[in-house]
Structures are given as C-alpha cells and as structure tokens.
Short mmCIF file of C-alpha atoms in Angstrom, two decimals:
data_model
loop_
_atom_site.label_atom_id
_atom_site.label_comp_id
_atom_site.label_asym_id
_atom_site.label_seq_id
_atom_site.Cartn_x
_atom_site.Cartn_y
_atom_site.Cartn_z
CA UNK A 1 -202.77 59.60 219.90
CA UNK A 2 -205.85 57.49 219.67
CA UNK A 3 -206.72 54.26 221.84
CA UNK A 4 -208.29 50.98 220.58
CA UNK A 5 -209.58 48.42 222.51
CA UNK A 6 -210.34 44.69 222.60
CA UNK A 7 -210.85 41.72 225.05
CA UNK A 8 -207.97 39.73 224.74
CA UNK A 9 -204.72 41.11 225.10
CA UNK A 10 -203.03 37.98 226.66
CA UNK A 11 -201.16 37.03 223.40
CA UNK A 12 -198.60 38.49 221.66
CA UNK A 13 -200.63 38.56 218.44
CA UNK A 14 -203.72 40.70 219.02
CA UNK A 15 -207.05 40.74 216.66
CA UNK A 16 -208.80 44.12 216.36
CA UNK A 17 -212.68 43.60 216.43
CA UNK A 18 -214.29 45.11 213.44
CA UNK A 19 -215.48 48.54 214.83
CA UNK A 20 -211.92 48.74 215.90
CA UNK A 21 -210.45 47.77 212.82
CA UNK A 22 -212.76 49.94 210.76
CA UNK A 23 -212.06 53.09 213.13
CA UNK A 24 -207.95 52.24 212.44
CA UNK A 25 -208.05 51.53 208.94
CA UNK A 26 -210.49 53.24 207.16
CA UNK A 27 -211.11 56.47 209.32
CA UNK A 28 -207.04 56.66 210.80
CA UNK A 29 -205.89 55.55 207.88
CA UNK A 30 -203.35 53.22 209.39
CA UNK A 31 -201.08 50.97 207.53
CA UNK A 32 -198.89 47.97 208.08
CA UNK A 33 -196.32 49.37 210.57
CA UNK A 34 -198.26 51.92 212.15
CA UNK A 35 -197.72 52.01 215.94
CA UNK A 36 -200.93 52.43 217.94
CA UNK A 37 -202.29 51.60 221.58
CA UNK A 38 -204.65 49.19 222.94
CA UNK A 39 -205.92 48.24 226.07
CA UNK A 40 -208.67 45.95 227.62
CA UNK A 41 -210.20 48.27 229.79
CA UNK A 42 -208.97 46.72 232.60
CA UNK A 43 -205.68 48.16 233.63
CA UNK A 44 -203.55 46.37 230.65
CA UNK A 45 -202.13 48.79 227.98
CA UNK A 46 -200.33 47.60 225.05
CA UNK A 47 -198.00 49.38 222.35
CA UNK A 48 -198.75 47.40 219.48
CA UNK A 49 -197.31 47.65 215.60
CA UNK A 50 -199.79 46.47 212.55
CA UNK A 51 -199.06 43.84 210.94
CA UNK A 52 -202.26 43.35 208.72
CA UNK A 53 -204.23 46.57 208.11
CA UNK A 54 -208.01 44.75 207.49
CA UNK A 55 -210.81 47.27 207.90
CA UNK A 56 -212.60 43.99 209.22
CA UNK A 57 -210.05 42.33 210.94
CA UNK A 58 -206.49 44.16 211.73
CA UNK A 59 -203.77 41.99 213.64
CA UNK A 60 -200.97 43.63 215.74
CA UNK A 61 -198.31 42.47 217.48
CA UNK A 62 -197.75 44.06 221.00
CA UNK A 63 -194.47 45.23 221.15
CA UNK A 64 -194.61 46.47 225.23
CA UNK A 65 -196.96 46.54 227.56
CA UNK A 66 -197.93 47.50 230.78
CA UNK A 67 -200.59 47.00 233.46
CA UNK A 68 -201.66 50.31 234.90
CA UNK A 69 -202.86 50.94 238.98
CA UNK A 70 -205.95 52.37 238.88
CA UNK A 71 -205.32 56.07 239.59
CA UNK A 72 -206.85 57.94 242.48
CA UNK A 73 -207.20 57.41 246.43
CA UNK A 74 -210.50 55.11 246.63
CA UNK A 75 -212.49 53.90 243.59
CA UNK A 76 -215.53 55.92 242.65
CA UNK A 77 -218.79 55.07 242.30
CA UNK A 78 -221.84 56.86 241.40
CA UNK A 79 -225.03 55.66 242.03
CA UNK A 80 -227.32 58.39 240.45
CA UNK A 81 -230.99 58.34 238.89
CA UNK A 82 -230.79 59.50 235.23
CA UNK A 83 -232.34 62.57 234.14
CA UNK A 84 -235.98 63.02 232.35
CA UNK A 85 -233.89 64.23 229.73
CA UNK A 86 -231.27 61.61 229.00
CA UNK A 87 -228.95 64.33 227.26
CA UNK A 88 -228.48 65.44 230.96
CA UNK A 89 -227.71 62.12 232.19
CA UNK A 90 -225.05 61.13 229.41
CA UNK A 91 -223.17 64.21 229.72
CA UNK A 92 -222.95 63.46 233.23
CA UNK A 93 -221.61 60.06 232.03
CA UNK A 94 -218.76 61.48 229.26
CA UNK A 95 -217.59 64.00 232.25
CA UNK A 96 -217.69 61.71 235.26
CA UNK A 97 -215.61 59.31 233.12
CA UNK A 98 -213.11 61.84 231.91
CA UNK A 99 -212.63 62.63 235.59
CA UNK A 100 -211.85 59.25 236.91
CA UNK A 101 -215.16 57.68 237.69
CA UNK A 102 -214.91 53.89 238.26
CA UNK A 103 -218.40 52.41 238.42
CA UNK A 104 -222.17 54.08 237.56
CA UNK A 105 -225.57 52.40 238.42
CA UNK A 106 -228.64 53.90 236.99
CA UNK A 107 -231.13 53.80 240.06
CA UNK A 108 -234.93 53.53 239.71
CA UNK A 109 -236.71 55.96 242.50
CA UNK A 110 -239.89 57.01 244.03
CA UNK A 111 -239.49 60.33 241.87
CA UNK A 112 -237.92 59.13 238.97
CA UNK A 113 -239.72 60.53 235.44
CA UNK A 114 -237.09 58.39 233.80
CA UNK A 115 -237.68 54.50 234.21
CA UNK A 116 -235.60 53.02 230.91
CA UNK A 117 -232.05 53.51 230.08
CA UNK A 118 -230.19 51.69 226.61
CA UNK A 119 -227.90 49.78 228.34
CA UNK A 120 -225.62 49.39 224.94
CA UNK A 121 -225.74 52.91 224.15
CA UNK A 122 -224.46 54.13 227.52
CA UNK A 123 -221.79 51.96 227.74
CA UNK A 124 -220.59 53.14 224.44
CA UNK A 125 -220.91 56.52 225.80
CA UNK A 126 -218.68 55.47 228.70
CA UNK A 127 -216.03 53.57 226.49
CA UNK A 128 -216.03 56.71 223.87
CA UNK A 129 -215.08 58.89 226.78
CA UNK A 130 -212.89 56.39 228.66
CA UNK A 131 -210.59 56.53 225.07
CA UNK A 132 -210.97 59.93 224.55
CA UNK A 133 -208.97 60.39 228.21
CA UNK A 134 -206.88 57.68 227.33
CA UNK A 135 -207.71 55.45 230.26
CA UNK A 136 -206.65 51.97 230.77
CA UNK A 137 -209.48 51.36 233.02
CA UNK A 138 -212.99 51.64 231.94
CA UNK A 139 -215.98 52.39 233.58
CA UNK A 140 -217.94 49.54 235.17
CA UNK A 141 -221.65 49.87 233.68
CA UNK A 142 -224.60 48.31 236.08
CA UNK A 143 -228.24 47.92 234.58
CA UNK A 144 -230.88 49.90 236.13
CA UNK A 145 -231.51 49.44 239.41
CA UNK A 146 -234.39 49.83 242.10
CA UNK A 147 -233.23 52.59 245.01
CA UNK A 148 -233.74 49.41 247.58
CA UNK A 149 -232.54 46.73 245.88
CA UNK A 150 -228.93 49.14 245.26
CA UNK A 151 -229.11 49.68 249.03
CA UNK A 152 -229.57 45.74 250.10
CA UNK A 153 -226.86 44.95 247.64
CA UNK A 154 -224.40 47.11 249.35
CA UNK A 155 -224.92 46.70 253.26
CA UNK A 156 -221.35 46.22 253.51
CA UNK A 157 -219.22 48.64 255.14
CA UNK A 158 -216.14 47.79 253.25
CA UNK A 159 -216.71 51.44 251.46
CA UNK A 160 -217.26 55.18 252.14
CA UNK A 161 -221.43 55.31 251.85
CA UNK A 162 -222.66 59.04 250.93
CA UNK A 163 -225.91 60.08 250.01
CA UNK A 164 -226.49 63.77 248.37
CA UNK A 165 -229.80 65.24 248.78
CA UNK A 166 -231.71 68.26 249.32
CA UNK A 167 -233.79 68.19 252.25
CA UNK A 168 -232.44 68.71 255.79
CA UNK A 169 -234.26 65.60 258.08
CA UNK A 170 -230.62 64.69 258.62
CA UNK A 171 -227.46 66.52 259.60
CA UNK A 172 -225.23 66.86 256.54
CA UNK A 173 -221.52 65.92 256.53
CA UNK A 174 -219.24 68.31 254.31
CA UNK A 175 -218.64 66.19 251.16
CA UNK A 176 -215.05 67.64 250.81
CA UNK A 177 -214.37 66.18 254.53
CA UNK A 178 -215.95 62.90 254.28
CA UNK A 179 -213.54 62.36 250.91
CA UNK A 180 -210.45 63.96 252.54
CA UNK A 181 -210.55 61.87 255.71
CA UNK A 182 -211.91 58.39 254.73
CA UNK A 183 -208.89 55.85 254.31
CA UNK A 184 -211.63 53.11 252.66
CA UNK A 185 -210.80 51.45 249.23
CA UNK A 186 -214.28 52.77 247.41
CA UNK A 187 -216.62 55.79 247.61
CA UNK A 188 -220.11 55.11 246.57
CA UNK A 189 -222.26 57.96 246.18
CA UNK A 190 -226.03 58.67 245.16
CA UNK A 191 -227.55 61.13 243.91
CA UNK A 192 -231.14 61.64 243.28
CA UNK A 193 -233.43 62.26 240.35
CA UNK A 194 -234.71 66.19 239.63
CA UNK A 195 -237.54 65.72 242.36
CA UNK A 196 -234.85 64.59 244.79
CA UNK A 197 -235.16 61.25 246.94
CA UNK A 198 -238.19 60.60 248.73
CA UNK A 199 -238.30 61.03 252.58
CA UNK A 200 -238.58 57.35 252.44
CA UNK A 201 -235.64 56.75 250.42
CA UNK A 202 -233.13 59.04 252.39
CA UNK A 203 -234.06 57.46 255.76
CA UNK A 204 -233.56 54.03 254.25
CA UNK A 205 -230.39 54.98 253.20
CA UNK A 206 -229.23 56.30 256.38
CA UNK A 207 -230.67 53.12 258.07
CA UNK A 208 -228.39 51.11 255.44
CA UNK A 209 -225.00 53.13 256.56
CA UNK A 210 -224.86 56.18 254.06
CA UNK A 211 -224.05 59.28 255.37
CA UNK A 212 -225.96 62.67 254.42
CA UNK A 213 -223.49 64.95 252.98
CA UNK A 214 -223.60 68.41 251.42
CA UNK A 215 -222.38 69.81 248.04
CA UNK A 216 -222.25 73.47 249.35
CA UNK A 217 -224.42 76.12 249.12
CA UNK A 218 -224.80 75.89 245.26
CA UNK A 219 -228.29 74.68 244.09
CA UNK A 220 -226.91 72.34 241.27
CA UNK A 221 -228.82 70.28 238.62
CA UNK A 222 -229.02 67.05 239.64
CA UNK A 223 -226.37 65.61 236.77
CA UNK A 224 -224.09 68.83 237.67
CA UNK A 225 -224.15 67.71 241.40
CA UNK A 226 -223.11 63.79 239.71
CA UNK A 227 -220.16 65.45 238.20
CA UNK A 228 -219.49 67.67 240.99
CA UNK A 229 -219.27 64.98 242.90
CA UNK A 230 -216.81 63.41 240.64
CA UNK A 231 -214.70 66.50 240.52
CA UNK A 232 -214.19 66.08 244.18
CA UNK A 233 -213.12 62.49 244.61
CA UNK A 234 -210.52 63.66 241.58
CA UNK A 235 -209.89 67.09 243.27
CA UNK A 236 -209.51 65.59 246.85
CA UNK B 1 -239.65 78.54 243.33
CA UNK B 2 -238.71 80.37 239.98
CA UNK B 3 -236.60 83.60 240.30
CA UNK B 4 -237.65 86.77 237.92
CA UNK B 5 -235.23 88.98 237.16
CA UNK B 6 -235.57 92.82 236.64
CA UNK B 7 -232.74 95.99 236.19
CA UNK B 8 -234.24 98.02 238.80
CA UNK B 9 -235.10 96.73 242.02
CA UNK B 10 -234.51 100.25 243.83
CA UNK B 11 -238.34 101.12 244.42
CA UNK B 12 -241.05 98.83 246.37
CA UNK B 13 -243.07 98.84 243.20
CA UNK B 14 -241.38 96.82 240.25
CA UNK B 15 -241.80 95.81 236.78
CA UNK B 16 -241.18 93.03 235.21
CA UNK B 17 -239.87 93.10 231.32
CA UNK B 18 -242.06 91.86 228.76
CA UNK B 19 -240.17 88.50 228.50
CA UNK B 20 -240.00 88.19 232.27
CA UNK B 21 -243.61 89.28 232.91
CA UNK B 22 -244.59 86.46 229.73
CA UNK B 23 -243.20 83.77 231.36
CA UNK B 24 -244.77 85.03 234.87
CA UNK B 25 -248.54 85.41 233.61
CA UNK B 26 -248.73 82.89 230.26
CA UNK B 27 -246.14 80.08 231.44
CA UNK B 28 -246.42 79.74 234.99
CA UNK B 29 -249.96 81.17 234.96
CA UNK B 30 -249.42 83.50 238.37
CA UNK B 31 -252.12 85.76 239.56
CA UNK B 32 -252.29 88.76 241.65
CA UNK B 33 -251.82 88.35 245.03
CA UNK B 34 -248.78 85.75 244.17
CA UNK B 35 -245.78 85.84 245.74
CA UNK B 36 -242.66 85.28 243.44
CA UNK B 37 -239.00 86.57 243.77
CA UNK B 38 -237.20 88.87 241.57
CA UNK B 39 -233.76 89.57 241.34
CA UNK B 40 -231.56 92.43 239.56
CA UNK B 41 -228.42 89.98 239.42
CA UNK B 42 -226.19 91.83 241.13
CA UNK B 43 -227.04 90.92 244.65
CA UNK B 44 -230.10 92.35 245.49
CA UNK B 45 -233.21 89.68 245.93
CA UNK B 46 -236.94 90.75 246.64
CA UNK B 47 -239.34 88.59 247.36
CA UNK B 48 -242.96 90.46 245.87
CA UNK B 49 -246.44 90.60 245.46
CA UNK B 50 -248.10 90.59 242.05
CA UNK B 51 -250.75 93.43 241.74
CA UNK B 52 -251.12 93.61 238.04
CA UNK B 53 -250.88 90.59 236.32
CA UNK B 54 -250.27 91.44 232.93
CA UNK B 55 -248.49 89.64 230.22
CA UNK B 56 -246.19 92.29 228.72
CA UNK B 57 -245.86 94.28 231.66
CA UNK B 58 -246.63 92.44 235.21
CA UNK B 59 -246.01 94.90 237.88
CA UNK B 60 -245.27 93.84 241.86
CA UNK B 61 -244.75 94.97 244.74
CA UNK B 62 -241.81 94.13 247.02
CA UNK B 63 -242.11 93.37 250.50
CA UNK B 64 -238.99 92.39 251.51
CA UNK B 65 -235.79 92.49 249.65
CA UNK B 66 -232.09 91.90 251.12
CA UNK B 67 -228.59 92.09 249.54
CA UNK B 68 -226.59 88.98 249.00
CA UNK B 69 -223.17 88.95 249.46
CA UNK B 70 -221.18 86.80 246.65
CA UNK B 71 -220.28 83.12 247.94
CA UNK B 72 -216.98 81.83 247.73
CA UNK B 73 -213.69 82.85 249.32
CA UNK B 74 -212.67 84.57 246.08
CA UNK B 75 -214.55 85.96 242.94
CA UNK B 76 -213.84 83.47 240.08
CA UNK B 77 -213.48 84.45 236.47
CA UNK B 78 -212.69 81.94 233.58
CA UNK B 79 -210.91 83.20 230.50
CA UNK B 80 -211.74 79.89 228.30
CA UNK B 81 -211.66 79.16 224.20
CA UNK B 82 -214.63 78.50 222.80
CA UNK B 83 -214.82 74.84 221.23
CA UNK B 84 -215.20 74.28 217.93
CA UNK B 85 -218.78 72.27 218.73
CA UNK B 86 -220.22 75.35 220.32
CA UNK B 87 -222.77 72.97 222.72
CA UNK B 88 -219.86 72.07 224.68
CA UNK B 89 -218.57 75.52 225.20
CA UNK B 90 -222.37 76.17 226.05
CA UNK B 91 -222.47 73.57 228.01
CA UNK B 92 -219.76 74.76 230.41
CA UNK B 93 -221.11 78.33 231.06
CA UNK B 94 -224.28 76.83 232.34
CA UNK B 95 -222.50 74.11 234.74
CA UNK B 96 -219.67 76.44 235.62
CA UNK B 97 -222.56 79.00 236.33
CA UNK B 98 -224.25 76.73 238.72
CA UNK B 99 -221.14 75.90 240.38
CA UNK B 100 -220.69 79.56 241.34
CA UNK B 101 -218.61 81.09 238.26
CA UNK B 102 -218.75 84.83 239.05
CA UNK B 103 -217.04 86.07 235.33
CA UNK B 104 -216.42 84.49 231.90
CA UNK B 105 -214.38 85.61 228.94
CA UNK B 106 -214.06 84.08 225.99
CA UNK B 107 -210.39 83.85 224.70
CA UNK B 108 -209.16 83.89 220.77
CA UNK B 109 -206.16 81.90 220.58
CA UNK B 110 -203.30 80.94 218.30
CA UNK B 111 -205.15 77.15 217.95
CA UNK B 112 -208.75 78.39 218.00
CA UNK B 113 -211.25 76.96 215.76
CA UNK B 114 -213.73 78.84 216.69
CA UNK B 115 -213.65 82.44 216.21
CA UNK B 116 -217.10 83.94 216.69
CA UNK B 117 -219.23 83.59 219.53
CA UNK B 118 -223.39 85.15 219.44
CA UNK B 119 -222.89 86.89 222.80
CA UNK B 120 -226.55 87.54 223.28
CA UNK B 121 -227.05 83.88 223.06
CA UNK B 122 -224.19 82.79 225.60
CA UNK B 123 -225.46 86.08 228.06
CA UNK B 124 -228.65 84.42 227.89
CA UNK B 125 -227.38 80.80 229.36
CA UNK B 126 -225.73 82.43 231.69
CA UNK B 127 -229.00 83.97 232.77
CA UNK B 128 -230.99 80.83 232.57
CA UNK B 129 -228.09 78.82 234.20
CA UNK B 130 -227.88 81.62 236.96
CA UNK B 131 -231.74 81.63 237.49
CA UNK B 132 -232.08 77.73 237.50
CA UNK B 133 -229.49 77.75 240.68
CA UNK B 134 -231.53 80.71 241.85
CA UNK B 135 -228.12 82.63 242.40
CA UNK B 136 -228.92 86.54 243.14
CA UNK B 137 -225.54 87.08 241.40
CA UNK B 138 -225.58 87.02 237.44
CA UNK B 139 -221.95 85.95 236.05
CA UNK B 140 -220.26 88.80 233.87
CA UNK B 141 -220.24 88.09 230.25
CA UNK B 142 -217.46 89.37 228.31
CA UNK B 143 -216.82 89.98 224.53
CA UNK B 144 -214.42 87.26 222.80
CA UNK B 145 -210.97 88.76 223.52
CA UNK B 146 -207.86 88.01 221.98
CA UNK B 147 -205.26 86.45 224.08
CA UNK B 148 -202.95 89.00 224.06
CA UNK B 149 -205.12 91.63 225.00
CA UNK B 150 -206.66 89.60 227.91
CA UNK B 151 -203.00 89.44 229.09
CA UNK B 152 -202.27 93.20 228.75
CA UNK B 153 -205.81 93.81 230.64
CA UNK B 154 -204.68 91.59 233.33
CA UNK B 155 -201.55 92.85 234.52
CA UNK B 156 -202.23 93.86 237.68
CA UNK B 157 -201.23 91.19 240.78
CA UNK B 158 -204.60 91.85 242.79
CA UNK B 159 -205.54 88.40 241.16
CA UNK B 160 -204.45 85.16 241.39
CA UNK B 161 -203.54 84.16 237.77
CA UNK B 162 -203.52 80.32 236.40
CA UNK B 163 -202.92 79.07 233.30
CA UNK B 164 -203.72 75.49 232.65
CA UNK B 165 -202.04 73.64 229.77
CA UNK B 166 -200.76 70.53 228.77
CA UNK B 167 -197.71 71.16 227.84
CA UNK B 168 -194.48 70.45 229.89
CA UNK B 169 -192.08 73.49 229.24
CA UNK B 170 -192.78 74.80 232.81
CA UNK B 171 -193.20 73.17 236.18
CA UNK B 172 -196.66 73.10 237.17
CA UNK B 173 -198.07 73.76 240.57
CA UNK B 174 -201.23 71.98 241.61
CA UNK B 175 -204.48 73.54 241.64
CA UNK B 176 -206.14 72.60 244.75
CA UNK B 177 -203.01 73.87 246.48
CA UNK B 178 -202.93 76.96 244.58
CA UNK B 179 -206.78 77.63 245.26
CA UNK B 180 -206.23 76.17 248.78
CA UNK B 181 -203.49 78.99 249.77
CA UNK B 182 -204.76 82.04 248.31
CA UNK B 183 -205.93 84.66 250.15
CA UNK B 184 -206.65 87.19 246.95
CA UNK B 185 -210.17 88.34 246.33
CA UNK B 186 -210.03 86.73 242.93
CA UNK B 187 -209.08 84.03 240.76
CA UNK B 188 -208.52 83.85 236.97
CA UNK B 189 -207.93 80.32 235.13
CA UNK B 190 -207.00 80.42 231.50
CA UNK B 191 -208.16 77.48 229.50
CA UNK B 192 -207.10 76.83 226.08
CA UNK B 193 -208.69 75.59 222.88
CA UNK B 194 -209.08 71.55 221.73
CA UNK B 195 -205.50 72.13 220.21
CA UNK B 196 -203.80 73.90 223.29
CA UNK B 197 -201.97 77.33 223.88
CA UNK B 198 -199.35 77.75 221.79
CA UNK B 199 -196.25 77.49 223.26
CA UNK B 200 -195.60 81.20 222.56
CA UNK B 201 -199.06 81.93 224.22
CA UNK B 202 -197.80 79.98 227.66
CA UNK B 203 -194.57 82.02 227.67
CA UNK B 204 -196.28 85.14 227.12
CA UNK B 205 -198.58 84.23 229.90
CA UNK B 206 -196.00 83.09 232.05
CA UNK B 207 -194.06 86.56 231.77
CA UNK B 208 -197.30 88.18 232.62
CA UNK B 209 -197.38 86.75 235.79
CA UNK B 210 -199.78 83.65 235.24
CA UNK B 211 -198.70 80.16 237.12
CA UNK B 212 -198.99 77.05 235.31
CA UNK B 213 -201.27 74.79 237.01
CA UNK B 214 -201.93 70.94 236.54
CA UNK B 215 -205.38 69.58 237.05
CA UNK B 216 -204.19 65.89 237.72
CA UNK B 217 -203.45 62.88 235.75
CA UNK B 218 -206.50 62.92 233.92
CA UNK B 219 -206.52 63.89 230.49
CA UNK B 220 -210.04 66.34 229.85
CA UNK B 221 -211.95 68.01 227.09
CA UNK B 222 -211.03 71.66 226.89
CA UNK B 223 -214.81 72.27 228.33
CA UNK B 224 -214.20 69.24 230.47
CA UNK B 225 -211.29 71.18 232.52
CA UNK B 226 -213.26 74.40 232.54
CA UNK B 227 -215.86 73.00 234.45
CA UNK B 228 -213.45 71.43 236.78
CA UNK B 229 -211.77 74.41 237.61
CA UNK B 230 -215.06 76.21 238.95
CA UNK B 231 -216.12 73.15 240.75
CA UNK B 232 -212.53 73.16 242.35
CA UNK B 233 -212.81 76.88 242.97
CA UNK B 234 -216.53 75.95 244.52
CA UNK B 235 -215.06 73.24 246.63
CA UNK B 236 -212.12 74.62 248.05
#
C-alpha cells in the first residue's frame, strides 16, 4: 500500500498536488476506481477512490476518514548538529522518522563543521520516510538554529530536556531511566556535532534545565547516537 | 585516539600489518616514540610505543595490555537478509557494530532479491566500524547462509531465538520483554528481506524454536528493523 499526501483533507472531494498526481497515475499506474490512502501528515488519513485520473491534478473521493492519535507515550523532539558529511545526517532523518520522531531541529554549535542545511531537501527526506512507514503524522522540520537560541526557545519546564555529550564535567543520568520514568508529554534530546558540544555549551544547557544523559558504554558516531535516541524513545 | 589492529598480540614486540603500518605512519604521521593502541579484535587491547616507524612494517612495543570482557548482558547475533540495495545493508553493518552487535550472518531467504554479498568488503566495514567505536571485540562475520541451513545450525536451546516478521499467523511477544527477561548468554534475531519471510520460513523457524516478536507499531524498512534490534539489545 502507498500513502499519498495533500494539505487539505477537509472535504469529501480531494485534489492531489501535481507531484502526487504524477506518482499516482504515471508511476503507480492507478486508474479511475482504484482505492488509495491519503494523509495530511497531521494525523488525518482517508481511504479514497480515484474519480479523475489526471497526472497533473488527480481527483479522489474520500470513502472513509479517521484521525489518528500520535503514537508513543511522549512527543519526541531531537535537536542535533548536522554532520560534516550530510549523508549521515540525512540517514538519521530517514531512520528516526521510521522510528517515530515527531520534531527535529538542526543545531548550529561551536564545533559544527556544517553550517548550512537545505530545508526543502531535508523536509522531502522526512516526508518520504514518513510515507514509507505509513505515518499519519509527519515530523516537524525546523530551520537551522544556533545552540543558544534553541536553549532560550525551550526554557519552559513542560518537557523532559536531555543533553547527550561525551565529556564528564557533570554526573550523567541513564537515558533509559529518564525515558522510562517521565510523565511529561514531550522529550527533547540534544545531540552534538562530531567534535561534541563545547564545555560552555554543556554548562549553558545544564543551566537551562537540560539533564546530561549517558547512552551507555558504546562510542557512537553523532548520527548513530541520534538514531539510538529515537530507537530508545520508540522502545521505552 | 585511533585503534590499530593486528592478529598477534602475544609478545611484547608487535608488528603492524602493511595496511595498518601505512595508515599509522603515512596517514596519521606517527613517529618513533608515539603511543598508539592496538587490538586483536578478540578482547585484548595494548597500549604501545612505536619503536620502528616503517610504512610497510611498523614495530611497536607493548607497554600495557588488558583483556576486555564482552560488554552487554548477552551476546547478540543478528541474522538478516541483505537488502536489494547493498548500501542499506552495509549501513546496518556499520551501525549495529557501533551499537555492540557480536555476530552477523547474511541470510538467503525465499524472498531475497540479493543473492550475493562480498565477504571481504563487508568484513572491512565491520572492522572499520569496530575500530571507529574503539571496540576490543570485533563482530564475527559469517558467509551468506540459506535460511533453512541457518535454522539447522542453531537447533540448540542455549540461545534466546527470536524472529521478527510482518505477518500475523502467530502470536508475537514483545521484543523488549523478551530481551529484558532473558538469562541466556546469547540472543539470535532473524530479520527478513524487503518482501518479509515466507509463511513457510516463519513456520520452519517457529518449529525450530524461534519466537515471533513484534518491534511495535512502527513500519520499518528491513535494515532499520535490524538496527532497531541492535539498539534494543544495547539498551535493555
């Protein structure tokens, strides 16, 4: 089964955007009368029958719609510094989306070797992965954010705020214990660049209420740690 | 810190093989007197001083050696069908190694689209990932094995034997519960190809004592499921 996407699922008659129409009619060779699934990426998913098979603007009619609740005990927001090799970061985006990540923010850190990301490209990767795994909720993508600005934007205590780093200046809690015992609705996890967070960044994060966590004894690459965090959130 | 590898760590004087010697002297520009770490990939790791900086045969002298125990409550053996796109399978090899996988067997299944793997190439990926994460134990790589032959080779009940698949012919246990409650020394997890295991394969596995497990509600790609299994084993 494939999952198509369009912004407006309010009416019974639904228009698929050009790229979706092309994929549906030209690539998948669907015809009038075929049944497909369409989501708005915001929890709503409709089973639809194709009434007009047009590779630029396909028209479908919703036969049944449902609004899916988010899965998971909490909403997962991963804020990670993009890796120097963007393939590794994009691999994390795809995998963490398959594992249920709800929001992702690329961070600009003191030791960041990569200082630019292509929003449109990364959003496409998130959407493709979400569709591949038939998610009715697509992850939210945020623009590249300087580390300090991210801390300032998340000062409220309505989330479990965690920071993963390699240094030992602070006592670290176990990621597993923190995730297992939280009753908060959102978990935010900070993952640093290849060169790790700077000591100043770690101090600022701790001062802002982020709790240092350990991922165990394994020595992971930055993007592996980010996927590990998503896997842990999916599992616990 | 980098980790070098050589087969023989028995004596105090250690020879690095040509490729390791080249990397140490030509790439990392090490000189006589520099201190490096060398492992045999079998748990032994030595701190050594370079006594002869030769890019074909570097000689080092062990100043201190230790034998590391395997980390983790159990030994993890993942048997997975290589993906049609080998990059995805090789990505799993790298990530699962970073996460502590101890042994990996590529499976040849009824629905396998990929029927060949390059042993030398895949072993290099495992070794590189193990060194990257400073593992004193390198994962064991096995040749491509037909599904039925793998079952026959693992009939003993000395391991927790799990099979992950998408069908619903059998009641499934939770991966988390199975891993959390096992006291066995080894866990074997079977991961199918993109087209999943065939119903016959699942039945044969169950008859051979493999327990069907669910990875939760997420719909994952084959290689994502394999990495998720490694992450779960590392976490629980």
